Short mmCIF file of C-alpha atoms in Angstrom, two decimals:
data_model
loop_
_atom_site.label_atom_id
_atom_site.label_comp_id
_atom_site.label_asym_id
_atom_site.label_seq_id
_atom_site.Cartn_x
_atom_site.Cartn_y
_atom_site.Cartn_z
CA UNK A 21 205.48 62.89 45.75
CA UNK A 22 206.60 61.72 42.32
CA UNK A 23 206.38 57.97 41.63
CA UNK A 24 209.15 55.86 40.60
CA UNK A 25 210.31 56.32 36.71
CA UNK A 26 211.67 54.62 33.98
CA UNK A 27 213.32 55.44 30.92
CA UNK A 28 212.72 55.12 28.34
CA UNK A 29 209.73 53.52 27.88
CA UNK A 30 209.90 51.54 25.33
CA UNK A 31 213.11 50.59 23.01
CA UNK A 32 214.08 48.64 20.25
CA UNK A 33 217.21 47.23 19.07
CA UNK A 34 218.99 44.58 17.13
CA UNK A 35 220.45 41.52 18.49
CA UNK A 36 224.19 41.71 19.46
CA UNK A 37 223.76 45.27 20.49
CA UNK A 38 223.71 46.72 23.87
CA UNK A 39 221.53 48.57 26.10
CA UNK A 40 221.25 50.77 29.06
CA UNK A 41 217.71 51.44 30.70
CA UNK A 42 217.38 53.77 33.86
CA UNK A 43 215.41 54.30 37.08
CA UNK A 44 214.54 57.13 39.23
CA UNK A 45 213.36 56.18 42.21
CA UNK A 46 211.15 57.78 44.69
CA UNK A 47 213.12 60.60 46.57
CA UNK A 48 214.08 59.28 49.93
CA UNK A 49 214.13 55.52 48.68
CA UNK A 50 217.37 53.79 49.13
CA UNK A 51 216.70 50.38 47.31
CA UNK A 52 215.99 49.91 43.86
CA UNK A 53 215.21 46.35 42.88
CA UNK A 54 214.90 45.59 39.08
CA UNK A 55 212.59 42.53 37.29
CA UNK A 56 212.05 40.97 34.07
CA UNK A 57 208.73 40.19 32.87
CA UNK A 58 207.84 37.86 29.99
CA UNK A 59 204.66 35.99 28.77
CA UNK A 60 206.83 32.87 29.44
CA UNK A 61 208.73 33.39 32.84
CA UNK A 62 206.26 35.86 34.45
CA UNK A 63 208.13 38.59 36.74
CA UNK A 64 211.85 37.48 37.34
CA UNK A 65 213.92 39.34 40.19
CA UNK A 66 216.96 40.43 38.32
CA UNK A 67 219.21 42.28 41.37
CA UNK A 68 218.76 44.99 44.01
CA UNK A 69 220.72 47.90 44.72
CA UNK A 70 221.10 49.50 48.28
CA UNK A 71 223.01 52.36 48.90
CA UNK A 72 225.14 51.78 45.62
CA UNK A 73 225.90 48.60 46.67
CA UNK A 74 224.50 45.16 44.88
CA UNK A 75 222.76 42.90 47.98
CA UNK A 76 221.19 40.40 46.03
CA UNK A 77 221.09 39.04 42.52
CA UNK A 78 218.81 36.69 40.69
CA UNK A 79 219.79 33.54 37.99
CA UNK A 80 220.37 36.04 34.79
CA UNK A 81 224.12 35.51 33.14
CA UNK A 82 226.78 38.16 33.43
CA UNK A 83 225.09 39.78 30.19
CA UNK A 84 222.81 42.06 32.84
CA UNK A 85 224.38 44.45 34.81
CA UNK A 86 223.36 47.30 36.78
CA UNK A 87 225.00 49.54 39.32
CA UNK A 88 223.20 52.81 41.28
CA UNK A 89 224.20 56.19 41.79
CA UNK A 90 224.94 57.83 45.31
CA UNK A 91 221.46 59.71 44.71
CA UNK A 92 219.85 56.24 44.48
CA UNK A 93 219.38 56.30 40.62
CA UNK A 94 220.16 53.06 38.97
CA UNK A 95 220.68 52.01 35.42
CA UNK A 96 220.72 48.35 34.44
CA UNK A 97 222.53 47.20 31.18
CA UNK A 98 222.55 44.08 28.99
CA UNK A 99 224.92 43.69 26.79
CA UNK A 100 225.08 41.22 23.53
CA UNK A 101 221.04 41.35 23.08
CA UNK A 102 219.29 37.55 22.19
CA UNK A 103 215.99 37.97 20.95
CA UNK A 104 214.73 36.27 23.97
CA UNK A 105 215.62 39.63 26.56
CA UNK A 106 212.57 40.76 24.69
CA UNK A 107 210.76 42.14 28.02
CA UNK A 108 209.08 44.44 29.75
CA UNK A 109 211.73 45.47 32.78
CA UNK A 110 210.44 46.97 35.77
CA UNK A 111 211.99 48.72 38.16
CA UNK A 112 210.61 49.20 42.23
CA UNK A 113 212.12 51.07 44.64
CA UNK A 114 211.58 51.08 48.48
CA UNK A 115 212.73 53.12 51.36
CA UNK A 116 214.63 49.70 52.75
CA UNK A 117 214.25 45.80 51.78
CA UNK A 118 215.75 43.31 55.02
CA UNK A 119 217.37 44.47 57.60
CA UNK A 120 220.88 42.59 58.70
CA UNK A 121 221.18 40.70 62.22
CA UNK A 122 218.70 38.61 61.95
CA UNK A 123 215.95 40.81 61.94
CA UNK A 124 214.30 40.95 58.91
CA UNK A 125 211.62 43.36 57.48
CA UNK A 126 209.26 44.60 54.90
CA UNK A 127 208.84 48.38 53.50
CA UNK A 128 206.55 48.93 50.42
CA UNK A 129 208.32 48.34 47.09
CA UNK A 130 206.69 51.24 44.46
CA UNK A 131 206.82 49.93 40.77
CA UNK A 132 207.85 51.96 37.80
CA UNK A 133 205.89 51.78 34.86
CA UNK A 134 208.42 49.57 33.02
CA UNK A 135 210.71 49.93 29.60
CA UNK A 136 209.47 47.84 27.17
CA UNK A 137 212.50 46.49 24.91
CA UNK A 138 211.73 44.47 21.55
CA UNK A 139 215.26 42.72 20.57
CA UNK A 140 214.86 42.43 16.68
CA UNK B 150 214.01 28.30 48.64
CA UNK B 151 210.36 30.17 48.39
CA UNK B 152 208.06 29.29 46.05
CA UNK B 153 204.68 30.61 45.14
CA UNK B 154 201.75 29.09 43.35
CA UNK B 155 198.64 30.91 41.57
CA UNK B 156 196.26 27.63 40.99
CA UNK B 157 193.98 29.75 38.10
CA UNK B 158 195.72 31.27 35.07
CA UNK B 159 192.40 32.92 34.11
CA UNK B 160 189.10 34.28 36.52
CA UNK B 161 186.45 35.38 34.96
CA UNK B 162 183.39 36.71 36.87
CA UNK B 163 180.23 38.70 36.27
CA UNK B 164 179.92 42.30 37.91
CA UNK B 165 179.06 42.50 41.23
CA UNK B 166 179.47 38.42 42.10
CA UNK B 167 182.57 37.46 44.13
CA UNK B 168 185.99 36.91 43.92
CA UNK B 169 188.53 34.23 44.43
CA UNK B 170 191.89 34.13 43.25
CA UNK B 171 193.82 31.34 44.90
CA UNK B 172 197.20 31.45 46.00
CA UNK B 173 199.22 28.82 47.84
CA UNK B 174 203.14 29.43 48.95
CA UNK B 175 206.38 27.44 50.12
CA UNK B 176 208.62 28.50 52.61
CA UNK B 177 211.33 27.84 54.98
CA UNK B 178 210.87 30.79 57.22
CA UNK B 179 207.83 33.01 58.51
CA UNK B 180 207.26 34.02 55.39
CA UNK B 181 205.71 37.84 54.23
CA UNK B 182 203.13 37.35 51.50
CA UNK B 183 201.64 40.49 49.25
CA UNK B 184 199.21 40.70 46.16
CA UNK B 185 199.70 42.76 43.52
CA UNK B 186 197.83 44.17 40.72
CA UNK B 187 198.95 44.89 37.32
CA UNK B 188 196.47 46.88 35.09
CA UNK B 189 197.60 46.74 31.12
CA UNK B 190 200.33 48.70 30.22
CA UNK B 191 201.14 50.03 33.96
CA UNK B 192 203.22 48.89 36.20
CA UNK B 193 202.43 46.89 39.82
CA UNK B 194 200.35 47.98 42.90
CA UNK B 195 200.22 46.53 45.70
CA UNK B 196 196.96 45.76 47.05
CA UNK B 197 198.02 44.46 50.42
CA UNK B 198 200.44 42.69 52.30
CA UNK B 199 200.60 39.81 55.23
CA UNK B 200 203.68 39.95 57.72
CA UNK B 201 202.78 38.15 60.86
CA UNK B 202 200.36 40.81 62.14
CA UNK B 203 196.79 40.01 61.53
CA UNK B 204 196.08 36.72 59.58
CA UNK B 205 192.83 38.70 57.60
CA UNK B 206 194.60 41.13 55.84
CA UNK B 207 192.93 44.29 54.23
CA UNK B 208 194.10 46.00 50.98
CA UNK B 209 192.83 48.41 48.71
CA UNK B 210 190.08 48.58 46.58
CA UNK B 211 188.14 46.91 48.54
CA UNK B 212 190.15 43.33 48.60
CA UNK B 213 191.30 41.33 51.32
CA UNK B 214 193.47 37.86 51.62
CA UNK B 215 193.37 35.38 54.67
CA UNK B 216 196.62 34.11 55.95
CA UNK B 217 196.61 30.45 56.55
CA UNK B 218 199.76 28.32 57.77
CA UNK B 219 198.05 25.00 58.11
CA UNK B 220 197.04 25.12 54.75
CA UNK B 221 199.70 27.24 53.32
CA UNK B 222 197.29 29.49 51.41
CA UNK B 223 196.81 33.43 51.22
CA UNK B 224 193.90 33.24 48.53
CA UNK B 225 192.69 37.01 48.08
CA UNK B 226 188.62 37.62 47.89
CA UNK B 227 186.34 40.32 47.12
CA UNK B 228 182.91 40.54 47.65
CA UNK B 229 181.31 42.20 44.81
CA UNK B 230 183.23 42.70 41.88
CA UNK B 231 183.72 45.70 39.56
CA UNK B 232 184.72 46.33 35.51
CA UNK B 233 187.56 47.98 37.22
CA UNK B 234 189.31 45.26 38.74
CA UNK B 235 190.05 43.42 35.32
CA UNK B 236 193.87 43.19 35.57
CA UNK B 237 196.49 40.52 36.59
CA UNK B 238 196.93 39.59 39.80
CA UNK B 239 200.57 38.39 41.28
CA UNK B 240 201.04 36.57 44.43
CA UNK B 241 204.47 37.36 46.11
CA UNK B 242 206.22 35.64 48.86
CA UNK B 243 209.28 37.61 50.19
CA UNK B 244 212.82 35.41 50.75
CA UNK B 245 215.19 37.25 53.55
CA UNK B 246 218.76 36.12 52.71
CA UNK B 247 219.88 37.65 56.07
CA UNK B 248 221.06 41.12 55.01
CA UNK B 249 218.87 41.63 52.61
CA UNK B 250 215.46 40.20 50.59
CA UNK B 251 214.22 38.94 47.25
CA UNK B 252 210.38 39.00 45.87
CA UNK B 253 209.19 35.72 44.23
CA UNK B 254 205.99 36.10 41.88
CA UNK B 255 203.51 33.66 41.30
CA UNK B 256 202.79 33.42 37.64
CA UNK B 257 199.49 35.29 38.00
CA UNK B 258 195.89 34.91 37.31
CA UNK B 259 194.17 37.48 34.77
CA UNK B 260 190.70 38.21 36.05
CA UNK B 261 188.38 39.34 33.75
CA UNK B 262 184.64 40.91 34.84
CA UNK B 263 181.99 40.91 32.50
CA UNK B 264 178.71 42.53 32.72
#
């Protein structure tokens, strides 16, 4: 079964520009779940995606944005670049992540290999 | 709010001696903890996860983490280590928000092995 991938992998680009990275999940996985990683901040949880539908979001301004596709593909954009979204952003998808009514439970998240994006 | 703590930046061990990376979390609920493994360049592994089954918890590779709540610690071991295991490590304690659940990293701890 094919892994979880990213594209592209790595990216550069000017400050004030814009940018759209994208992730293929694992075929059959429903959530998609997308982090920052800096030498700084470490691995930041940016949002998750579930059946095209945003269930969770992390502390990043209105600058990132993602959405997902009804086959589960997601793209995340960020829009008016600052030198510090310099990052490596990873992208992990699972078959499920929580379950609602109070149960709650845990499937596997599979990590892409990342897009590296220098912000010059 | 979770919260996750890796108490050594930087391991470094010989081949084939022990190891200990130390991990202790915060949390308001039973919480599920996992370690990762990040090898340069690639992306995250997970090399095993703790959610309220057994409190030793086996992974891959030959690693295993203990589950303790009176100490609030889930510090992962090996017992003989190996070139390949030079990486980062990332402790991660899971927050359910009800309908649907966040990852928190630790900040990790590079080990490096030397011969």
């Amino acid at each position: 079964k094919a892994g979880v991938t990213q594209t592209p992998r790595y990216l550069i680009k000017t400050r004030g520009q814009q940018v759209t990275l994208s992730c293929s999940p694992i075929s059959g996985h429903r959530s998609v779940s997308w982090y920052q990683q800096t030498p700084g901040q470490g691995l930041q949880f940016l949002f998750e995606y579930f059946s095209e539908t945003q269930r969770n979001k992390g502390n990043f301004p209105g600058r990132f944005s993602g959405r997902q596709f009804s086959n589960s593909r997601s793209e995340m954009n960020v829009s008016t670049l600052e030198l510090g979204d310099s990052a490596l952003y990873l992208c992990a998808s699972s078959l499920a992540l929580g379950l609602a009514g109070g149960l709650s439970s845990y499937n596997e998240q599979f990590f892409g290999p990342g897009t590296r994006l220098t912000v010059l | 709010a979770q919260s996750v703590t890796q108490l050594d930046s930087h391991v470094s061990v010989s081949e084939g001696t022990p190891v200990l990376l130390r991990c202790n979390y915060s949390s308001s609920y039973s919480p599920s903890l996992f370690w990762y493994v990040q090898h340069p360049n690639k992306g995250l592994q997970l090399l095993l996860k703790y959610t309220s089954a057994a409190t030793l918890v086996k992974g891959i590779n030959g690693f295993e983490a203990e589950f303790k709540k009176s100490e609030t610690s889930f510090h992962l071991t090996k017992p003989s280590a190996h070139m390949s295991d030079a990486a980062e490590y990332f402790c991660v304690v899971t927050e359910y928000t009800g309908t649907a659940s966040k990852l928190t990293f630790g900040t990790g701890t590079r080990l490096q092995v030397t011969l």
